[in-house]
Coordinates of C-alpha atoms and ligand atoms in Angstrom, one line a residue:
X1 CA 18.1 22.8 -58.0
X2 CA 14.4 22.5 -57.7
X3 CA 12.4 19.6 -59.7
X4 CA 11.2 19.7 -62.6
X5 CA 7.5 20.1 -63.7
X6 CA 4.9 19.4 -66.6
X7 CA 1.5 20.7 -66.9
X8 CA 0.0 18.7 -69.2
X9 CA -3.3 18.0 -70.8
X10 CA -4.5 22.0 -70.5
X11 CA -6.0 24.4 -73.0
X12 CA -3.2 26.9 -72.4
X13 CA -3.4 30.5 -73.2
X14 CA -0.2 32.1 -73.7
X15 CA -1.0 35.6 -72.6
X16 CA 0.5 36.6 -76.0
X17 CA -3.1 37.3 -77.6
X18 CA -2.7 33.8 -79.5
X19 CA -5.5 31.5 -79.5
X20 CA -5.3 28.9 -77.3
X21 CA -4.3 25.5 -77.7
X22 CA -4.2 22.1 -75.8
X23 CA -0.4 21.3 -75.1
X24 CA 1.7 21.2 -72.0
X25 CA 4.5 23.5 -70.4
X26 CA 7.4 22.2 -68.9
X27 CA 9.0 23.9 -65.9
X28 CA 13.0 23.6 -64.9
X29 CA 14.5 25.5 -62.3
X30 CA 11.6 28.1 -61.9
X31 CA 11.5 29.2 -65.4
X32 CA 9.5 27.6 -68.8
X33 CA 11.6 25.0 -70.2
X34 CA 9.2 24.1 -73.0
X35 CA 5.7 24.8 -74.5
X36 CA 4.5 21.4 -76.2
X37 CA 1.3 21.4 -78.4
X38 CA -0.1 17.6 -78.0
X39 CA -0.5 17.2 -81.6
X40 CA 4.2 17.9 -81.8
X41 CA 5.9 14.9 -82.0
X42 CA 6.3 13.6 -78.2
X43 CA 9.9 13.8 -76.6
X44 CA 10.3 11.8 -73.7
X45 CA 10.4 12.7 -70.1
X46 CA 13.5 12.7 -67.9
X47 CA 12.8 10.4 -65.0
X48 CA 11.7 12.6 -61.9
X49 CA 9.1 14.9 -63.8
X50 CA 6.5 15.8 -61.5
X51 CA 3.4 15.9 -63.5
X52 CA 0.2 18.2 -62.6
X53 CA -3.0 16.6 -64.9
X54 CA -4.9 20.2 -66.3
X55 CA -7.2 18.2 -67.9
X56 CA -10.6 20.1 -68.4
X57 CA -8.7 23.2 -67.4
X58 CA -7.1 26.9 -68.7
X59 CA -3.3 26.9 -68.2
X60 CA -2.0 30.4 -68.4
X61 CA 0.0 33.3 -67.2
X62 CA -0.8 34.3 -63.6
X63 CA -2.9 37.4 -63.7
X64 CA -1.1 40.7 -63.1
X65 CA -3.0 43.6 -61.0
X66 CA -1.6 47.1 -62.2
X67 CA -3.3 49.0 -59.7
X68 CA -3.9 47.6 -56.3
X69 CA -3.5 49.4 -53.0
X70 CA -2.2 46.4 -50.3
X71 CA -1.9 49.1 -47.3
X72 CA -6.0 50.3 -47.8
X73 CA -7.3 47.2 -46.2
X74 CA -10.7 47.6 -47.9
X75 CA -10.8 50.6 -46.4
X76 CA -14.6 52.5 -46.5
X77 CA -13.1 56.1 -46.8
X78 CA -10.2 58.1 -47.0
X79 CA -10.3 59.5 -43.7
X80 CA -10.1 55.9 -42.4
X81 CA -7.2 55.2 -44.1
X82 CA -5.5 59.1 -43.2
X83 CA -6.2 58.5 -39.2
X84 CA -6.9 55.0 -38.6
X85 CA -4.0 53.3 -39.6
X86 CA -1.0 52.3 -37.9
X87 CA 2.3 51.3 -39.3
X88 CA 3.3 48.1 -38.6
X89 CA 0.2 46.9 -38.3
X90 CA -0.7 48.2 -41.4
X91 CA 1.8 45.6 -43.2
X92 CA 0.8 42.7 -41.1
X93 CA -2.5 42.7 -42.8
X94 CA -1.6 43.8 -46.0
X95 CA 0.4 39.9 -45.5
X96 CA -2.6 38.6 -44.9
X97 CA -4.4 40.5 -47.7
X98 CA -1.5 39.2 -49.8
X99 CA -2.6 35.7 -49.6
X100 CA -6.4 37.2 -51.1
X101 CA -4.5 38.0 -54.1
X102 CA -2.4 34.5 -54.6
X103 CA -5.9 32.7 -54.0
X104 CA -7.4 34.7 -56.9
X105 CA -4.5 33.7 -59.3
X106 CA -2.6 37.0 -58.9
X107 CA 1.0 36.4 -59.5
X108 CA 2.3 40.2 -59.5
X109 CA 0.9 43.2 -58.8
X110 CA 1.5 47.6 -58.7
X111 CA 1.1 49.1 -55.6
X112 CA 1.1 52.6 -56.3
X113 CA 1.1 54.7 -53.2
X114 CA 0.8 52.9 -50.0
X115 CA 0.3 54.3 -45.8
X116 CA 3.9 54.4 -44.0
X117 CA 5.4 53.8 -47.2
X118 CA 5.2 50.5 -45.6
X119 CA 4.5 48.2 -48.7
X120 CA 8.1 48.6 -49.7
X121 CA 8.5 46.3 -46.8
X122 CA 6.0 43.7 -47.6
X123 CA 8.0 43.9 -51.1
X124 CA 11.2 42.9 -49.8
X125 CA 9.9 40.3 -47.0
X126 CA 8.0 38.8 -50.0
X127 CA 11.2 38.8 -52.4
X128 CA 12.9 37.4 -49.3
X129 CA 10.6 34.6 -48.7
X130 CA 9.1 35.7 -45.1
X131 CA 6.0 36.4 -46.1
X132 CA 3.9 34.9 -48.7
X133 CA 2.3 36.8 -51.6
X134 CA 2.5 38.2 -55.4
X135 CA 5.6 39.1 -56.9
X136 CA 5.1 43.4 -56.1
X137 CA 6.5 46.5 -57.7
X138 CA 5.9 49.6 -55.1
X139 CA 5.6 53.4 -55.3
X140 CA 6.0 55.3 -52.2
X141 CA 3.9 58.5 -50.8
X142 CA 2.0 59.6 -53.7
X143 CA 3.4 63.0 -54.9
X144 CA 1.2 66.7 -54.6
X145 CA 1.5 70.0 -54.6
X146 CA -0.7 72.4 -51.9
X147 CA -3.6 72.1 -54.3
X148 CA -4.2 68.9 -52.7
X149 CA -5.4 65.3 -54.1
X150 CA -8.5 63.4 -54.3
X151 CA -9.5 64.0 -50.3
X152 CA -9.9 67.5 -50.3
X153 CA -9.2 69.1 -47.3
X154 CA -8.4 65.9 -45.9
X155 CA -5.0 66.2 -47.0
X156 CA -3.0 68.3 -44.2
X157 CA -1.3 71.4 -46.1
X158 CA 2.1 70.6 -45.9
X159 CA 4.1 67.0 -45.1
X160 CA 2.4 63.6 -45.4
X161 CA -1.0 62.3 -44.9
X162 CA -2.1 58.7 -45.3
X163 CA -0.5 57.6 -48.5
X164 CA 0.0 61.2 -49.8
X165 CA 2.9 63.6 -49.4
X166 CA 2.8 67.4 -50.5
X167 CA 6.2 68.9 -52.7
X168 CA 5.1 72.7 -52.8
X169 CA 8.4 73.7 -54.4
X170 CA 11.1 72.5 -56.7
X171 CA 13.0 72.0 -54.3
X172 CA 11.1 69.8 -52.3
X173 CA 10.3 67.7 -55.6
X174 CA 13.9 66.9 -56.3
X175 CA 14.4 65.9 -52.5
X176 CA 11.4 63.7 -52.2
X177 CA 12.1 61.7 -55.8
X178 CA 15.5 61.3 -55.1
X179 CA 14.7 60.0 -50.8
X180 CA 11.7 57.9 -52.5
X181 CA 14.3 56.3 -54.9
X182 CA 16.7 55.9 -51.8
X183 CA 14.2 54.0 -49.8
X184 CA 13.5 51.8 -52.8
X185 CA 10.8 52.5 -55.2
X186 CA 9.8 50.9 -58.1
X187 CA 8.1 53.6 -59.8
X188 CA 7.6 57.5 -58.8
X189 CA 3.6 58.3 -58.1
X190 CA 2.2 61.5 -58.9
X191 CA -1.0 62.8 -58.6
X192 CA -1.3 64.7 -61.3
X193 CA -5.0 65.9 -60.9
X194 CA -6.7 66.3 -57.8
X195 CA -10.2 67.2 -56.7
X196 CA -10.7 71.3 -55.1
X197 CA -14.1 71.2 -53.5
X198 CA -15.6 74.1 -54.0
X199 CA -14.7 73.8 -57.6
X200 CA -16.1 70.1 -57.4
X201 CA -18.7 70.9 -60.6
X202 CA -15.0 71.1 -62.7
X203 CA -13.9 67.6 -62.0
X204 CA -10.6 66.9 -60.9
X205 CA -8.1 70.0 -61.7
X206 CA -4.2 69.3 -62.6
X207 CA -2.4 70.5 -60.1
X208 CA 0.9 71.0 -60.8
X209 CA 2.8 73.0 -63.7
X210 CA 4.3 72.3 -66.8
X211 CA 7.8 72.9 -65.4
X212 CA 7.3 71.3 -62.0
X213 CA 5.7 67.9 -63.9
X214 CA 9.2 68.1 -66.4
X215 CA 11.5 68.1 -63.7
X216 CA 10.0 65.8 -61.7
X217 CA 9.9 63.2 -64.7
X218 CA 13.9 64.0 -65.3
X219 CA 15.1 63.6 -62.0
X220 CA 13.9 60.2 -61.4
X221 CA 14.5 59.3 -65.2
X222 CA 18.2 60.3 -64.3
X223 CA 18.0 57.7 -61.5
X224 CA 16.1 55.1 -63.4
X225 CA 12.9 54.8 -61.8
X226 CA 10.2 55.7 -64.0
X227 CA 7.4 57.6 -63.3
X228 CA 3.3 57.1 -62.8
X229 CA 0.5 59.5 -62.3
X230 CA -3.4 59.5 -61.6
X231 CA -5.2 61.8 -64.0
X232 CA -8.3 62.5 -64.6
X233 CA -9.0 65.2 -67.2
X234 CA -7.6 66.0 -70.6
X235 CA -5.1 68.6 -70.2
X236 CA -3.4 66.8 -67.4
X237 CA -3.0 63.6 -69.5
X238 CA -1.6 65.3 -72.3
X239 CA 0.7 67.0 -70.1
X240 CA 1.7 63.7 -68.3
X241 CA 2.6 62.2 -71.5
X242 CA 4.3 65.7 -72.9
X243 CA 6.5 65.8 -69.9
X244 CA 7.7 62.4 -69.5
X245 CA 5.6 59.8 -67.5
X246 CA 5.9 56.3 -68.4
X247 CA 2.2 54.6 -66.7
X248 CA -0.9 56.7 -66.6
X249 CA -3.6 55.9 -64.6
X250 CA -7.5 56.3 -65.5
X251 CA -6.9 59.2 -68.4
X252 CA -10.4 59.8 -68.5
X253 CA -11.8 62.5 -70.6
X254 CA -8.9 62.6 -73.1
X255 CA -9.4 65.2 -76.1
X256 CA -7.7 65.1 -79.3
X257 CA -4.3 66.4 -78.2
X258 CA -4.2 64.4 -74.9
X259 CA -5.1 61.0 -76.8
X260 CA -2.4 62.1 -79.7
X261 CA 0.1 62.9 -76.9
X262 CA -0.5 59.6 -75.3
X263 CA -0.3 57.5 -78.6
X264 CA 2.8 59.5 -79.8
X265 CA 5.1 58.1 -76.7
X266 CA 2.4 54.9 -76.7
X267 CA 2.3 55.1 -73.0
X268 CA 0.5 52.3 -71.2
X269 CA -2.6 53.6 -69.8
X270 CA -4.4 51.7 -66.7
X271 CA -8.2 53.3 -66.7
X272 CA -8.3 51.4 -63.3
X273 CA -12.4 51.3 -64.2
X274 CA -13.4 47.8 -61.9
X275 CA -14.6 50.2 -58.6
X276 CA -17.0 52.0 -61.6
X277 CA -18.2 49.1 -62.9
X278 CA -18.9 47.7 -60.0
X279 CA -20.9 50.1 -58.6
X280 CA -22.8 50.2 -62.2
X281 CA -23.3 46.3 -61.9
X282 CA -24.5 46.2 -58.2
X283 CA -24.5 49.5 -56.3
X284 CA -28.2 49.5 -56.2
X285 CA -27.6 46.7 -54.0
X286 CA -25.5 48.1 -51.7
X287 CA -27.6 51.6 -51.4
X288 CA -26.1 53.8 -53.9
X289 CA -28.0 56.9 -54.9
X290 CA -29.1 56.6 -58.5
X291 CA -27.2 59.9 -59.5
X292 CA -23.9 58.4 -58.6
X293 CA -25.0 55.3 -60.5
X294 CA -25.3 57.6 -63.5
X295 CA -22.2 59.2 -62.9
X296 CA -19.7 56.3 -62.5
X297 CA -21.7 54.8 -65.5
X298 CA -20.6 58.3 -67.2
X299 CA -17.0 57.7 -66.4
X300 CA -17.0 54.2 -68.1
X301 CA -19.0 55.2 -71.0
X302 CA -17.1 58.4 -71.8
X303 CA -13.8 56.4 -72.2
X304 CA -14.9 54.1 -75.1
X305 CA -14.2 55.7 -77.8
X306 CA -10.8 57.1 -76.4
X307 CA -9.7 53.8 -75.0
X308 CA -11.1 52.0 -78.0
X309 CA -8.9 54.3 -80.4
X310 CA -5.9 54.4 -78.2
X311 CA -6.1 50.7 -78.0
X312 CA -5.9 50.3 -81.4
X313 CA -3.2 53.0 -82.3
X314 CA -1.0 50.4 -80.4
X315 CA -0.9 52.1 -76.7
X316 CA -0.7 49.1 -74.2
X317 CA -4.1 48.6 -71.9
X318 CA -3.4 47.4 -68.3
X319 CA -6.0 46.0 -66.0
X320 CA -6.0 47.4 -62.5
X321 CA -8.3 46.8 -60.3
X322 CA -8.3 49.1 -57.4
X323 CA -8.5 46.9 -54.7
X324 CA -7.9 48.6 -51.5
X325 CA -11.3 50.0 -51.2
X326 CA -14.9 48.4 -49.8
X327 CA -15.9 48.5 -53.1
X328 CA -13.5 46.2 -54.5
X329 CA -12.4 43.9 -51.9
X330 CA -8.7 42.1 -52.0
X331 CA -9.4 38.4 -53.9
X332 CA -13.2 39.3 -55.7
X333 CA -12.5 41.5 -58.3
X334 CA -8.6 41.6 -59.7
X335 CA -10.4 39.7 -63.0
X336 CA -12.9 42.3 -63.2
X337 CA -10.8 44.6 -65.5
X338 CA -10.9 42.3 -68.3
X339 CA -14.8 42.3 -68.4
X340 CA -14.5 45.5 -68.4
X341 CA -12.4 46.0 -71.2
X342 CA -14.5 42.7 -73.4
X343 CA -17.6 44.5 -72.6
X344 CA -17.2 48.7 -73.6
X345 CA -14.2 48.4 -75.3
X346 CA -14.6 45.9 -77.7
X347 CA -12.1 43.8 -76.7
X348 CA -11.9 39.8 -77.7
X349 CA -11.5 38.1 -74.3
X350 CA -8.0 36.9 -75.4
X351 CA -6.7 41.1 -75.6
X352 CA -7.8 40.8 -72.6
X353 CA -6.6 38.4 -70.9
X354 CA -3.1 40.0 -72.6
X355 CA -3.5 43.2 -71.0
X356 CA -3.8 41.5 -67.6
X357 CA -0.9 39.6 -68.2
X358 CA 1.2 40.5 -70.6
X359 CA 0.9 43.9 -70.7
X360 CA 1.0 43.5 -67.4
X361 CA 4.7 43.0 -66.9
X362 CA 5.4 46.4 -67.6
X363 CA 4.0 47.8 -63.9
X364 CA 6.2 45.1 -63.2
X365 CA 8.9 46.5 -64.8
X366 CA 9.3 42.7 -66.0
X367 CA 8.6 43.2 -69.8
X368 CA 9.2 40.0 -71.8
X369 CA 10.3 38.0 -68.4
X370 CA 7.1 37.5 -66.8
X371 CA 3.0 37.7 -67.9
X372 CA 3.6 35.0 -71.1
X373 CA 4.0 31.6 -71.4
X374 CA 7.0 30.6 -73.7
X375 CA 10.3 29.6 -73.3
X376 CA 12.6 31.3 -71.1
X377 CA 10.1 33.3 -69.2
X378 CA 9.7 32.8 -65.1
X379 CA 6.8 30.1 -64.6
X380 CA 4.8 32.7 -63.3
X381 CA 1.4 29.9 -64.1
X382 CA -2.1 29.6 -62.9
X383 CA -4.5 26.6 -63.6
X384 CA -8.5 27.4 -63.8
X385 CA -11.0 24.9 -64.0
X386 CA -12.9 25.7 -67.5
X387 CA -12.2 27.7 -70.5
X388 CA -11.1 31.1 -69.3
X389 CA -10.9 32.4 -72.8
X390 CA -15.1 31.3 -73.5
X391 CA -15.7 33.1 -69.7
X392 CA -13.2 35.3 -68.1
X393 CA -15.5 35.5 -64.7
X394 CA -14.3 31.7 -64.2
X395 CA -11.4 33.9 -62.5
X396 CA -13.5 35.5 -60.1
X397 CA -14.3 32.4 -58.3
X398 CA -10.9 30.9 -56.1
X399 CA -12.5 27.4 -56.5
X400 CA -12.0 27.2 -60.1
X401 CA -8.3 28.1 -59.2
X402 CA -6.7 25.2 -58.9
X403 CA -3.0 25.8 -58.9
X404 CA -1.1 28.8 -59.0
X405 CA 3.4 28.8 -59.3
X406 CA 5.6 32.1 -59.0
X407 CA 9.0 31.1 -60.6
X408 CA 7.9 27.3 -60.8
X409 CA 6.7 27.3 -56.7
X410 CA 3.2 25.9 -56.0
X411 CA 1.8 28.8 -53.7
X412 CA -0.8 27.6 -50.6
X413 CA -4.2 27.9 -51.9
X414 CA -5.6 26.1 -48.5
X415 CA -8.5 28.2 -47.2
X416 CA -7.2 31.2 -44.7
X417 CA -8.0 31.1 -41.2
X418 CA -11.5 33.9 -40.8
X419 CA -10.3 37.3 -39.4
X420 CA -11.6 39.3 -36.0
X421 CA -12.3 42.9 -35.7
X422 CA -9.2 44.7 -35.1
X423 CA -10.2 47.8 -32.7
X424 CA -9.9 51.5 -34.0
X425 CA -9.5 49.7 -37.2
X426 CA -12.3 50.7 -39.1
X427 CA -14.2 54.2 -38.8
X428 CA -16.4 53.6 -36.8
X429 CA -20.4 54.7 -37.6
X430 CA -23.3 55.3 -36.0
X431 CA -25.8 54.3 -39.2
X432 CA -26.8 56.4 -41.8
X433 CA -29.3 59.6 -41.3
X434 CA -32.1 59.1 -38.6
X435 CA -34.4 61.6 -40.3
X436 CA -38.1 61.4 -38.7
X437 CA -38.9 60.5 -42.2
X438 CA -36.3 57.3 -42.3
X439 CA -37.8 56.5 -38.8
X440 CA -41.6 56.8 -39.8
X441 CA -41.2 55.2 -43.3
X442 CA -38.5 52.4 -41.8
X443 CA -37.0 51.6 -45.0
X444 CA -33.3 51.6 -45.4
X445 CA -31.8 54.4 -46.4
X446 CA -28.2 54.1 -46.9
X447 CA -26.4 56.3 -49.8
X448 CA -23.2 55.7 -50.0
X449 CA -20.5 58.2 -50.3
X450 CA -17.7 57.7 -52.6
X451 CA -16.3 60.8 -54.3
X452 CA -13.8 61.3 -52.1
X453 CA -12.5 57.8 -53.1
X454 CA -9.1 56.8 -54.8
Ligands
ZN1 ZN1 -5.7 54.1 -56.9

């Protein structure tokens, strides 16, 4: 039996949406024993209670990451992550990465689609206590059809590449959801839209059809995994939702039918927006052409009113992050959502902080066990110097983290040990464009390519 625990003298937030209150939470045997406002009648203490002092500090849920790829490795571009990449490799720094994650006051997180399939593994050596990080629920290869994804022609025609895997007939879909829920998936990933370059100027096209879409959904239904797709695009989102998925990702550019669709079946939506905002907040200062500025500024903006109405029609709001790409590195930005959602979608900061944690469970597929503080519930618990709900970005910065448990266990927060180069890692390149006018002017001139991302 493992010790007992109270936090005491916190402002704790429950994750429930409540306001938050000063009070304490008791821990037995890995889950909350008790939540105790300090103005309730005191009980005493059983001998042998270890005590943590929050005083001056946020006690809440640990923050759960709907949408973080552990296998990327921060990576710069797809094509990095398609032929740079080995296996087992692969999952030894995604172990590392991991420990980003705790450090930030992630307690769980989604991967969706991962590189060898390999974060299945990290999964289970994390559940089995040989590796330390998050609690995680996985997805596999990310489903396609011919048509491709979001790397063009990138993406070999058949078989897998990188994280992706094509299904070209209804056949194939059947086999690969029922090997993927073999293996041991959490959820089903489907990209429902992808990008066809030389019809770039239409956005992302859905590329698969009714039919395929329904019988995709049913088959893993009938084996209990549910089902989660990327879409970008109105029609695609509706159809998502018409044919059965449980978790959509980004849903951007929802009409009237896709957002009645969506609130009908009040599927959770993840617009996954940190990497836009991001590059909105600070891509000037990394050398990002204006026009992509504009556009990723666009795709924030654009979603307001949809989000905003879907939010309040009752459809739950995760926060993912991305992480996975150079844009938003493991540890910096799992917060980031939150801000996001406070600043263009009217948002208080504590439906925020909800939808990060509460919410949340559901990519765990841990509703009402994990993401709130309340009786019964896993002490899944992070402590933050400040008040969390007056400034979310307190999160952002690991000092102001000053304890975080999984299932009442005090995770090592102790500063990790710098990493080398690994060779071949990274793609390797030679600068940006050496024009005679870059050479003569010598100013920097480094725009940065991202449309191929995510
Ligand atoms: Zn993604």
């Amino acid at each position: 039996m493992s010790e007992s625990v109270l936090i005491e003298n916190g402002s704790i937030i429950d994750g429930s949406g409540a306001e938050p209150f000063p009070g304490s939470v008791l821990i037995k045997d890995g889950s909350i024993a008790e939540i105790r406002r300090d103005d309730s009648a005191v009980k005493p203490l059983n001998a042998g209670v270890r005590r943590i002092d929050a005083t001056g500090q946020t006690v809440m849920p640990g923050l759960i990451d709907a949408h973080c790829h552990l296998s990327f490795d921060d990576a710069g571009s797809n094509a990095e992550i398609f032929h740079q990449r080995r296996n087992a490799l692969s999952a030894l720094v995604a172990a590392y990465n991991a420990k980003k994650l705790l450090r930030a006051g992630v307690t769980g997180f989604l991967d969706p689609d991962s590189t060898f399939e390999n974060m299945l593994d990290l999964r289970d050596a994390i559940e089995a206590g040989v590796a330390e990080g998050p609690r995680m629920a996985c997805g596999a290869y990310a489903l396609i059809t011919g048509v491709g994804g979001t790397a063009g022609r990138l993406i070999a025609d058949e078989g897998i590449t990188g994280y992706y895997k094509v299904v070209d007939s209804k056949d194939d879909i059947v086999r690969e959801v029922r090997r993927q829920v073999k293996v041991g998936v959490d959820w089903i990933k489907v990209h429902v839209t992808g990008i066809v370059p030389r019809q770039a100027a239409r956005g992302e096209v859905c590329v698969w059809t009714e039919d395929e879409l329904k019988l995709l959904c049913d088959t893993a239904h009938d084996l209990g995994t549910p089902v989660m797709g990327h879409c970008r695009g109105a029609d695609a989102t509706r159809m998502a939702a018409e044919t059965g998925f449980d978790l959509i990702f980004h849903a951007t550019a929802m009409d009237d039918a896709a957002l009645q669709a969506v609130i009908d079946r009040r599927i959770p939506i993840a617009p996954a927006l940190t990497l836009q905002a991001n590059i909105v907040d600070y891509g000037e200062r990394i050398g990002t052409s204006s026009e992509l500025i504009d556009l990723f500024a666009r795709e924030i903006t654009d979603s307001i009113e949809t989000m905003t109405a879907a939010h309040k029609a009752g459809v739950p709001l995760l926060c993912g992050s991305e992480s996975g790409f150079s844009l938003v590195p493991y540890g910096d930005w799992h917060w980031k959502e939150m801000e996001v959602f406070v600043k263009y979608f009217g948002m208080s900061e504590l439906e925020a902080i909800r939808c990060a944690t509460a919410e949340g469970a559901r990519a765990l597929r841990m509703e009402n066990r994990v993401g709130q503080l309340a009786p019964g519930y896993e002490a899944d618990i992070i402590c933050v110097k400040g008040r969390v709900d007056r400034d979310i970005s307190l999160l952002g910065d690991p000092a102001n983290i000053t304890s975080v448990m999984i299932a009442g266990q005090e995770q090592d927060l102790s500063p990790l040990p710098p990493r080398k180069p690994i060779p071949g890692w990274r793609l390797a390149a030679m600068g940006s464009m050496l024009t005679r006018e870059v050479a003569l002017r010598g100013a920097p001139d480094t725009p940065l390519n991202v449309e191929e991302l995510h």
